[in-house]
mmCIF file of C-alpha atoms and ligand atoms in Angstrom:
data_model
loop_
_atom_site.group_PDB
_atom_site.id
_atom_site.type_symbol
_atom_site.label_atom_id
_atom_site.label_comp_id
_atom_site.label_asym_id
_atom_site.label_seq_id
_atom_site.Cartn_x
_atom_site.Cartn_y
_atom_site.Cartn_z
ATOM 1 C CA UNK A 1 0.352 0.051 -0.165
ATOM 2 C CA UNK A 2 1.001 3.683 -0.347
ATOM 3 C CA UNK A 3 2.385 5.063 2.495
ATOM 4 C CA UNK A 4 -0.795 7.292 3.285
ATOM 5 C CA UNK A 5 -4.049 5.256 3.438
ATOM 6 C CA UNK A 6 -7.346 6.827 1.696
ATOM 7 C CA UNK A 7 -9.992 6.027 0.092
ATOM 8 C CA UNK A 8 -8.747 5.373 -3.662
ATOM 9 C CA UNK A 9 -7.980 1.708 -5.053
ATOM 10 C CA UNK A 10 -4.246 1.526 -4.392
ATOM 11 C CA UNK A 11 -4.661 3.320 -0.785
ATOM 12 C CA UNK A 12 -8.498 2.249 0.112
ATOM 13 C CA UNK A 13 -10.121 -0.237 2.558
ATOM 14 C CA UNK A 14 -9.144 -3.427 0.986
ATOM 15 C CA UNK A 15 -5.460 -2.519 1.957
ATOM 16 C CA UNK A 16 -5.522 -0.431 5.199
ATOM 17 C CA UNK A 17 -4.881 -3.752 6.692
ATOM 18 C CA UNK A 18 -1.240 -4.103 4.891
ATOM 19 C CA UNK A 19 0.196 -0.990 7.439
ATOM 20 C CA UNK A 20 -3.279 -1.492 10.171
ATOM 21 C CA UNK A 21 -3.508 -5.149 10.987
ATOM 22 C CA UNK A 22 -6.152 -4.486 12.976
ATOM 23 C CA UNK A 23 -8.370 -3.675 10.701
ATOM 24 C CA UNK A 24 -9.257 -7.866 9.938
ATOM 25 C CA UNK A 25 -9.633 -7.673 13.210
ATOM 26 C CA UNK A 26 -12.902 -9.585 14.989
ATOM 27 C CA UNK A 27 -14.059 -5.907 16.362
ATOM 28 C CA UNK A 28 -14.341 -4.271 13.340
ATOM 29 C CA UNK A 29 -16.803 -1.038 11.857
ATOM 30 C CA UNK A 30 -18.882 0.059 10.663
ATOM 31 C CA UNK A 31 -21.106 -3.177 9.767
ATOM 32 C CA UNK A 32 -24.758 -3.649 8.255
ATOM 33 C CA UNK A 33 -27.741 -3.893 10.948
ATOM 34 C CA UNK A 34 -30.120 -6.126 10.023
ATOM 35 C CA UNK A 35 -33.077 -4.861 12.389
ATOM 36 C CA UNK A 36 -35.274 -8.439 12.433
ATOM 37 C CA UNK A 37 -32.311 -9.922 13.922
ATOM 38 C CA UNK A 38 -31.830 -6.811 16.463
ATOM 39 C CA UNK A 39 -33.054 -7.686 20.405
ATOM 40 C CA UNK A 40 -34.787 -5.352 22.406
ATOM 41 C CA UNK A 41 -32.428 -5.096 25.519
ATOM 42 C CA UNK A 42 -34.720 -3.505 28.327
ATOM 43 C CA UNK A 43 -31.476 -2.787 30.239
ATOM 44 C CA UNK A 44 -30.275 -0.515 28.304
ATOM 45 C CA UNK A 45 -30.854 3.248 29.901
ATOM 46 C CA UNK A 46 -31.915 6.411 27.684
ATOM 47 C CA UNK A 47 -28.595 8.769 27.227
ATOM 48 C CA UNK A 48 -28.031 12.531 27.262
ATOM 49 C CA UNK A 49 -25.684 14.710 25.627
ATOM 50 C CA UNK A 50 -24.706 17.894 27.524
ATOM 51 C CA UNK A 51 -22.497 20.098 25.834
ATOM 52 C CA UNK A 52 -20.580 23.524 26.277
ATOM 53 C CA UNK A 53 -20.862 25.543 23.031
ATOM 54 C CA UNK A 54 -17.859 27.622 24.373
ATOM 55 C CA UNK A 55 -15.683 23.697 24.284
ATOM 56 C CA UNK A 56 -15.699 24.332 20.237
ATOM 57 C CA UNK A 57 -12.609 25.371 19.031
ATOM 58 C CA UNK A 58 -11.706 24.894 15.686
ATOM 59 C CA UNK A 59 -12.731 23.257 12.011
ATOM 60 C CA UNK A 60 -10.270 21.553 9.903
ATOM 61 C CA UNK A 61 -9.435 19.622 6.545
ATOM 62 C CA UNK A 62 -7.389 16.954 6.884
ATOM 63 C CA UNK A 63 -8.082 15.493 3.380
ATOM 64 C CA UNK A 64 -9.797 12.730 4.736
ATOM 65 C CA UNK A 65 -12.874 14.629 6.243
ATOM 66 C CA UNK A 66 -13.914 17.860 7.483
ATOM 67 C CA UNK A 67 -13.888 17.682 11.546
ATOM 68 C CA UNK A 68 -14.790 20.013 14.115
ATOM 69 C CA UNK A 69 -12.601 19.812 17.960
ATOM 70 C CA UNK A 70 -13.352 20.476 21.183
ATOM 71 C CA UNK A 71 -11.708 21.384 24.104
ATOM 72 C CA UNK A 72 -11.550 18.278 25.908
ATOM 73 C CA UNK A 73 -8.942 19.241 28.531
ATOM 74 C CA UNK A 74 -11.903 19.194 31.139
ATOM 75 C CA UNK A 75 -15.214 17.750 31.718
ATOM 76 C CA UNK A 76 -17.002 20.309 29.522
ATOM 77 C CA UNK A 77 -19.289 18.171 26.546
ATOM 78 C CA UNK A 78 -20.118 15.277 28.177
ATOM 79 C CA UNK A 79 -22.123 12.373 26.998
ATOM 80 C CA UNK A 80 -23.651 10.173 29.864
ATOM 81 C CA UNK A 81 -26.223 7.220 30.137
ATOM 82 C CA UNK A 82 -27.317 4.719 27.237
ATOM 83 C CA UNK A 83 -24.668 1.676 27.208
ATOM 84 C CA UNK A 84 -22.189 3.456 28.759
ATOM 85 C CA UNK A 85 -20.603 2.655 32.434
ATOM 86 C CA UNK A 86 -19.787 6.523 33.110
ATOM 87 C CA UNK A 87 -19.409 10.386 31.416
ATOM 88 C CA UNK A 88 -17.735 10.674 28.222
ATOM 89 C CA UNK A 89 -16.163 14.141 26.995
ATOM 90 C CA UNK A 90 -16.568 15.410 23.700
ATOM 91 C CA UNK A 91 -13.196 15.488 21.478
ATOM 92 C CA UNK A 92 -14.527 15.726 17.916
ATOM 93 C CA UNK A 93 -16.949 15.300 15.752
ATOM 94 C CA UNK A 94 -16.628 14.453 11.472
ATOM 95 C CA UNK A 95 -18.490 13.063 8.698
ATOM 96 C CA UNK A 96 -18.481 10.546 6.016
ATOM 97 C CA UNK A 97 -20.443 10.913 2.835
ATOM 98 C CA UNK A 98 -20.427 9.994 -0.715
ATOM 99 C CA UNK A 99 -20.171 11.092 -4.286
ATOM 100 C CA UNK A 100 -23.926 11.596 -4.906
ATOM 101 C CA UNK A 101 -27.168 11.318 -2.214
ATOM 102 C CA UNK A 102 -27.883 7.599 -2.768
ATOM 103 C CA UNK A 103 -24.554 6.702 -0.600
ATOM 104 C CA UNK A 104 -22.159 7.617 1.755
ATOM 105 C CA UNK A 105 -22.886 5.943 5.372
ATOM 106 C CA UNK A 106 -20.533 3.707 6.800
ATOM 107 C CA UNK A 107 -23.058 1.718 8.945
ATOM 108 C CA UNK A 108 -25.912 0.253 6.546
ATOM 109 C CA UNK A 109 -29.702 -0.493 8.098
ATOM 110 C CA UNK A 110 -32.002 -3.312 6.091
ATOM 111 C CA UNK A 111 -29.611 -2.462 2.924
ATOM 112 C CA UNK A 112 -29.807 1.024 3.379
ATOM 113 C CA UNK A 113 -27.332 3.892 2.814
ATOM 114 C CA UNK A 114 -28.058 7.060 3.695
ATOM 115 C CA UNK A 115 -25.983 10.016 2.041
ATOM 116 C CA UNK A 116 -23.906 10.915 5.141
ATOM 117 C CA UNK A 117 -22.941 9.963 8.809
ATOM 118 C CA UNK A 118 -21.849 11.836 11.621
ATOM 119 C CA UNK A 119 -19.688 10.923 13.953
ATOM 120 C CA UNK A 120 -19.824 12.226 18.003
ATOM 121 C CA UNK A 121 -16.542 10.991 19.505
ATOM 122 C CA UNK A 122 -16.244 10.801 23.080
ATOM 123 C CA UNK A 123 -13.199 9.200 25.105
ATOM 124 C CA UNK A 124 -13.642 7.935 28.708
ATOM 125 C CA UNK A 125 -11.468 10.047 31.158
ATOM 126 C CA UNK A 126 -11.213 7.690 33.914
ATOM 127 C CA UNK A 127 -8.434 6.348 31.319
ATOM 128 C CA UNK A 128 -6.547 10.139 31.812
ATOM 129 C CA UNK A 129 -5.752 10.494 27.978
ATOM 130 C CA UNK A 130 -7.559 10.070 24.541
ATOM 131 C CA UNK A 131 -4.371 7.970 23.731
ATOM 132 C CA UNK A 132 -4.924 5.514 26.416
ATOM 133 C CA UNK A 133 -8.417 5.443 26.219
ATOM 134 C CA UNK A 134 -7.591 4.279 22.748
ATOM 135 C CA UNK A 135 -6.330 1.261 24.131
ATOM 136 C CA UNK A 136 -9.548 0.047 26.251
ATOM 137 C CA UNK A 137 -12.804 -1.776 24.750
ATOM 138 C CA UNK A 138 -14.775 0.995 26.400
ATOM 139 C CA UNK A 139 -12.417 3.935 25.928
ATOM 140 C CA UNK A 140 -14.506 5.592 23.501
ATOM 141 C CA UNK A 141 -17.980 6.466 22.928
ATOM 142 C CA UNK A 142 -19.315 7.550 19.131
ATOM 143 C CA UNK A 143 -22.545 8.748 18.702
ATOM 144 C CA UNK A 144 -23.669 7.876 15.057
ATOM 145 C CA UNK A 145 -26.490 9.955 13.331
ATOM 146 C CA UNK A 146 -27.217 8.963 9.730
ATOM 147 C CA UNK A 147 -28.251 11.862 7.310
ATOM 148 C CA UNK A 148 -30.770 11.598 4.690
ATOM 149 C CA UNK A 149 -32.236 13.996 1.748
ATOM 150 C CA UNK A 150 -35.143 15.862 2.729
ATOM 151 C CA UNK A 151 -35.554 19.217 3.887
ATOM 152 C CA UNK A 152 -32.638 21.999 4.608
ATOM 153 C CA UNK A 153 -31.774 21.639 8.305
ATOM 154 C CA UNK A 154 -30.540 24.965 9.877
ATOM 155 C CA UNK A 155 -28.645 24.050 12.197
ATOM 156 C CA UNK A 156 -26.534 22.341 10.125
ATOM 157 C CA UNK A 157 -26.059 25.271 7.303
ATOM 158 C CA UNK A 158 -23.999 27.229 10.891
ATOM 159 C CA UNK A 159 -21.553 24.358 10.064
ATOM 160 C CA UNK A 160 -21.714 24.011 6.560
ATOM 161 C CA UNK A 161 -21.298 27.795 6.360
ATOM 162 C CA UNK A 162 -17.685 27.643 7.598
ATOM 163 C CA UNK A 163 -16.539 25.056 5.385
ATOM 164 C CA UNK A 164 -15.214 27.996 3.193
ATOM 165 C CA UNK A 165 -12.408 28.475 5.344
ATOM 166 C CA UNK A 166 -11.298 24.999 5.130
ATOM 167 C CA UNK A 167 -11.579 24.276 1.671
ATOM 168 C CA UNK A 168 -8.374 22.347 1.340
ATOM 169 C CA UNK A 169 -6.173 19.517 3.084
ATOM 170 C CA UNK A 170 -4.420 21.543 6.273
ATOM 171 C CA UNK A 171 -6.469 24.122 6.134
ATOM 172 C CA UNK A 172 -8.031 25.347 10.121
ATOM 173 C CA UNK A 173 -10.203 27.946 10.942
ATOM 174 C CA UNK A 174 -11.571 28.882 14.514
ATOM 175 C CA UNK A 175 -14.771 27.627 14.827
ATOM 176 C CA UNK A 176 -16.779 28.190 18.101
ATOM 177 C CA UNK A 177 -20.342 28.704 20.167
ATOM 178 C CA UNK A 178 -21.592 25.624 18.383
ATOM 179 C CA UNK A 179 -23.737 23.135 20.330
ATOM 180 C CA UNK A 180 -23.660 19.862 17.850
ATOM 181 C CA UNK A 181 -26.660 18.529 20.142
ATOM 182 C CA UNK A 182 -28.541 20.796 18.103
ATOM 183 C CA UNK A 183 -27.727 18.069 15.241
ATOM 184 C CA UNK A 184 -29.864 15.195 16.983
ATOM 185 C CA UNK A 185 -32.720 13.772 15.832
ATOM 186 C CA UNK A 186 -35.485 14.241 17.790
ATOM 187 C CA UNK A 187 -36.015 10.829 18.560
ATOM 188 C CA UNK A 188 -33.066 9.040 21.178
ATOM 189 C CA UNK A 189 -33.644 5.852 20.356
ATOM 190 C CA UNK A 190 -30.120 3.825 19.355
ATOM 191 C CA UNK A 191 -28.316 1.053 18.369
ATOM 192 C CA UNK A 192 -25.629 -0.640 20.194
ATOM 193 C CA UNK A 193 -22.383 -2.832 19.763
ATOM 194 C CA UNK A 194 -18.462 -2.910 20.440
ATOM 195 C CA UNK A 195 -16.924 -2.043 17.502
ATOM 196 C CA UNK A 196 -13.899 0.199 15.752
ATOM 197 C CA UNK A 197 -12.886 3.328 14.369
ATOM 198 C CA UNK A 198 -13.854 3.451 10.599
ATOM 199 C CA UNK A 199 -10.533 5.135 9.519
ATOM 200 C CA UNK A 200 -6.976 3.515 10.363
ATOM 201 C CA UNK A 201 -5.633 2.768 12.814
ATOM 202 C CA UNK A 202 -9.302 0.851 13.236
ATOM 203 C CA UNK A 203 -8.775 0.056 16.868
ATOM 204 C CA UNK A 204 -11.096 -1.737 18.600
ATOM 205 C CA UNK A 205 -12.317 0.736 21.501
ATOM 206 C CA UNK A 206 -15.637 1.774 20.787
ATOM 207 C CA UNK A 207 -19.142 1.930 22.085
ATOM 208 C CA UNK A 208 -21.226 2.634 19.142
ATOM 209 C CA UNK A 209 -24.501 4.506 19.929
ATOM 210 C CA UNK A 210 -25.887 4.471 16.294
ATOM 211 C CA UNK A 211 -29.081 6.510 16.449
ATOM 212 C CA UNK A 212 -32.110 4.903 14.510
ATOM 213 C CA UNK A 213 -33.792 8.141 13.526
ATOM 214 C CA UNK A 214 -32.196 10.160 10.692
ATOM 215 C CA UNK A 215 -32.026 13.915 10.336
ATOM 216 C CA UNK A 216 -32.747 15.378 7.114
ATOM 217 C CA UNK A 217 -30.388 17.803 5.151
ATOM 218 C CA UNK A 218 -30.997 18.952 1.703
ATOM 219 C CA UNK A 219 -29.526 17.744 -1.879
ATOM 220 C CA UNK A 220 -27.930 21.520 -1.958
ATOM 221 C CA UNK A 221 -26.408 20.461 1.730
ATOM 222 C CA UNK A 222 -24.723 17.555 0.820
ATOM 223 C CA UNK A 223 -23.775 19.105 -2.247
ATOM 224 C CA UNK A 224 -21.641 21.763 0.052
ATOM 225 C CA UNK A 225 -20.010 19.099 2.193
ATOM 226 C CA UNK A 226 -19.024 17.750 -1.415
ATOM 227 C CA UNK A 227 -16.794 21.488 -2.482
ATOM 228 C CA UNK A 228 -14.284 20.545 -0.340
ATOM 229 C CA UNK A 229 -10.998 19.099 -1.560
ATOM 230 C CA UNK A 230 -8.848 16.034 -0.189
ATOM 231 C CA UNK A 231 -5.710 17.942 -2.247
ATOM 232 C CA UNK A 232 -3.577 20.966 -0.466
ATOM 233 C CA UNK A 233 -3.847 24.463 -1.903
ATOM 234 C CA UNK A 234 -0.757 24.394 -4.120
ATOM 235 C CA UNK A 235 -2.009 20.583 -5.852
ATOM 236 C CA UNK A 236 -4.333 19.901 -8.598
ATOM 237 C CA UNK A 237 -8.054 20.194 -7.206
ATOM 238 C CA UNK A 238 -9.618 16.300 -6.122
ATOM 239 C CA UNK A 239 -12.653 16.512 -4.830
ATOM 240 C CA UNK A 240 -13.407 15.328 -1.006
ATOM 241 C CA UNK A 241 -15.749 12.194 -1.837
ATOM 242 C CA UNK A 242 -16.051 8.975 -0.724
ATOM 243 C CA UNK A 243 -14.443 8.653 2.360
ATOM 244 C CA UNK A 244 -16.734 5.828 3.502
ATOM 245 C CA UNK A 245 -15.652 2.282 4.921
ATOM 246 C CA UNK A 246 -17.653 -0.571 3.832
ATOM 247 C CA UNK A 247 -19.191 -2.916 6.196
ATOM 248 C CA UNK A 248 -16.821 -5.086 8.029
ATOM 249 C CA UNK A 249 -17.828 -8.988 9.373
ATOM 250 C CA UNK A 250 -19.653 -9.276 12.600
ATOM 251 C CA UNK A 251 -18.024 -12.047 13.442
ATOM 252 C CA UNK A 252 -20.644 -13.065 15.989
ATOM 253 C CA UNK A 253 -21.277 -9.696 17.911
ATOM 254 C CA UNK A 254 -24.442 -8.905 18.949
ATOM 255 C CA UNK A 255 -26.375 -5.670 18.386
ATOM 256 C CA UNK A 256 -28.986 -4.393 20.730
ATOM 257 C CA UNK A 257 -31.802 -1.800 20.281
ATOM 258 C CA UNK A 258 -32.731 0.645 23.388
ATOM 259 C CA UNK A 259 -36.223 0.333 21.817
ATOM 260 C CA UNK A 260 -39.165 -2.575 20.982
HETATM 261 ZN ZN1 ZN B 1 -16.087 8.776 11.461
#
């Protein structure tokens, strides 16, 4: 594989294991969800997020996605409940999307691919650092939210408007006073399972909370996301699209639902 991973044939998901062997591990993400096989677990609690909009710091284009970064040096923006045994700190959120509206999500639900998937990444401060949390099976909690095409979402536009400042790889800009819970759907029902990051090194440290209800964004809003570039300013322009990993083998893992 080329020295830098990506989503093209020469460095894409099928080749990540060459440099990151855990990418062929037993707890990889994303997965296909088959809802008829998923059992309701009455012991699963409701979850809640209390985010401090002032902990939102910057937005950046790393050539693989656009990421919004939060101050996680103390308990400011927190996720609690659900399948989690304690509070988790929000570190960043980012998205995965396709080249067109009919695909782009990483998880699929009964064969349905959504236009995009939002990942809110939190870590368990009982492990002291984010780096330590990456080595623990319950070190990270990711809330995954599907984006489907429909009516424009105003709160999503606040984020999209900031993309003009980070068109190319390596750009970073201040971005603050944003509360990502404004992007949540109304319904808090979720599926949960143990998995991994969907980008190298694909560490198997994630408690996934995948929200059942997608949020709706417009086709124009998706087009704005696709106006980013995976190339740097001084390079020939390459659109940043198709940054999703396909579903990985379930390998006997159990997915549980918080709802009937
Ligand atoms: Zn992700």
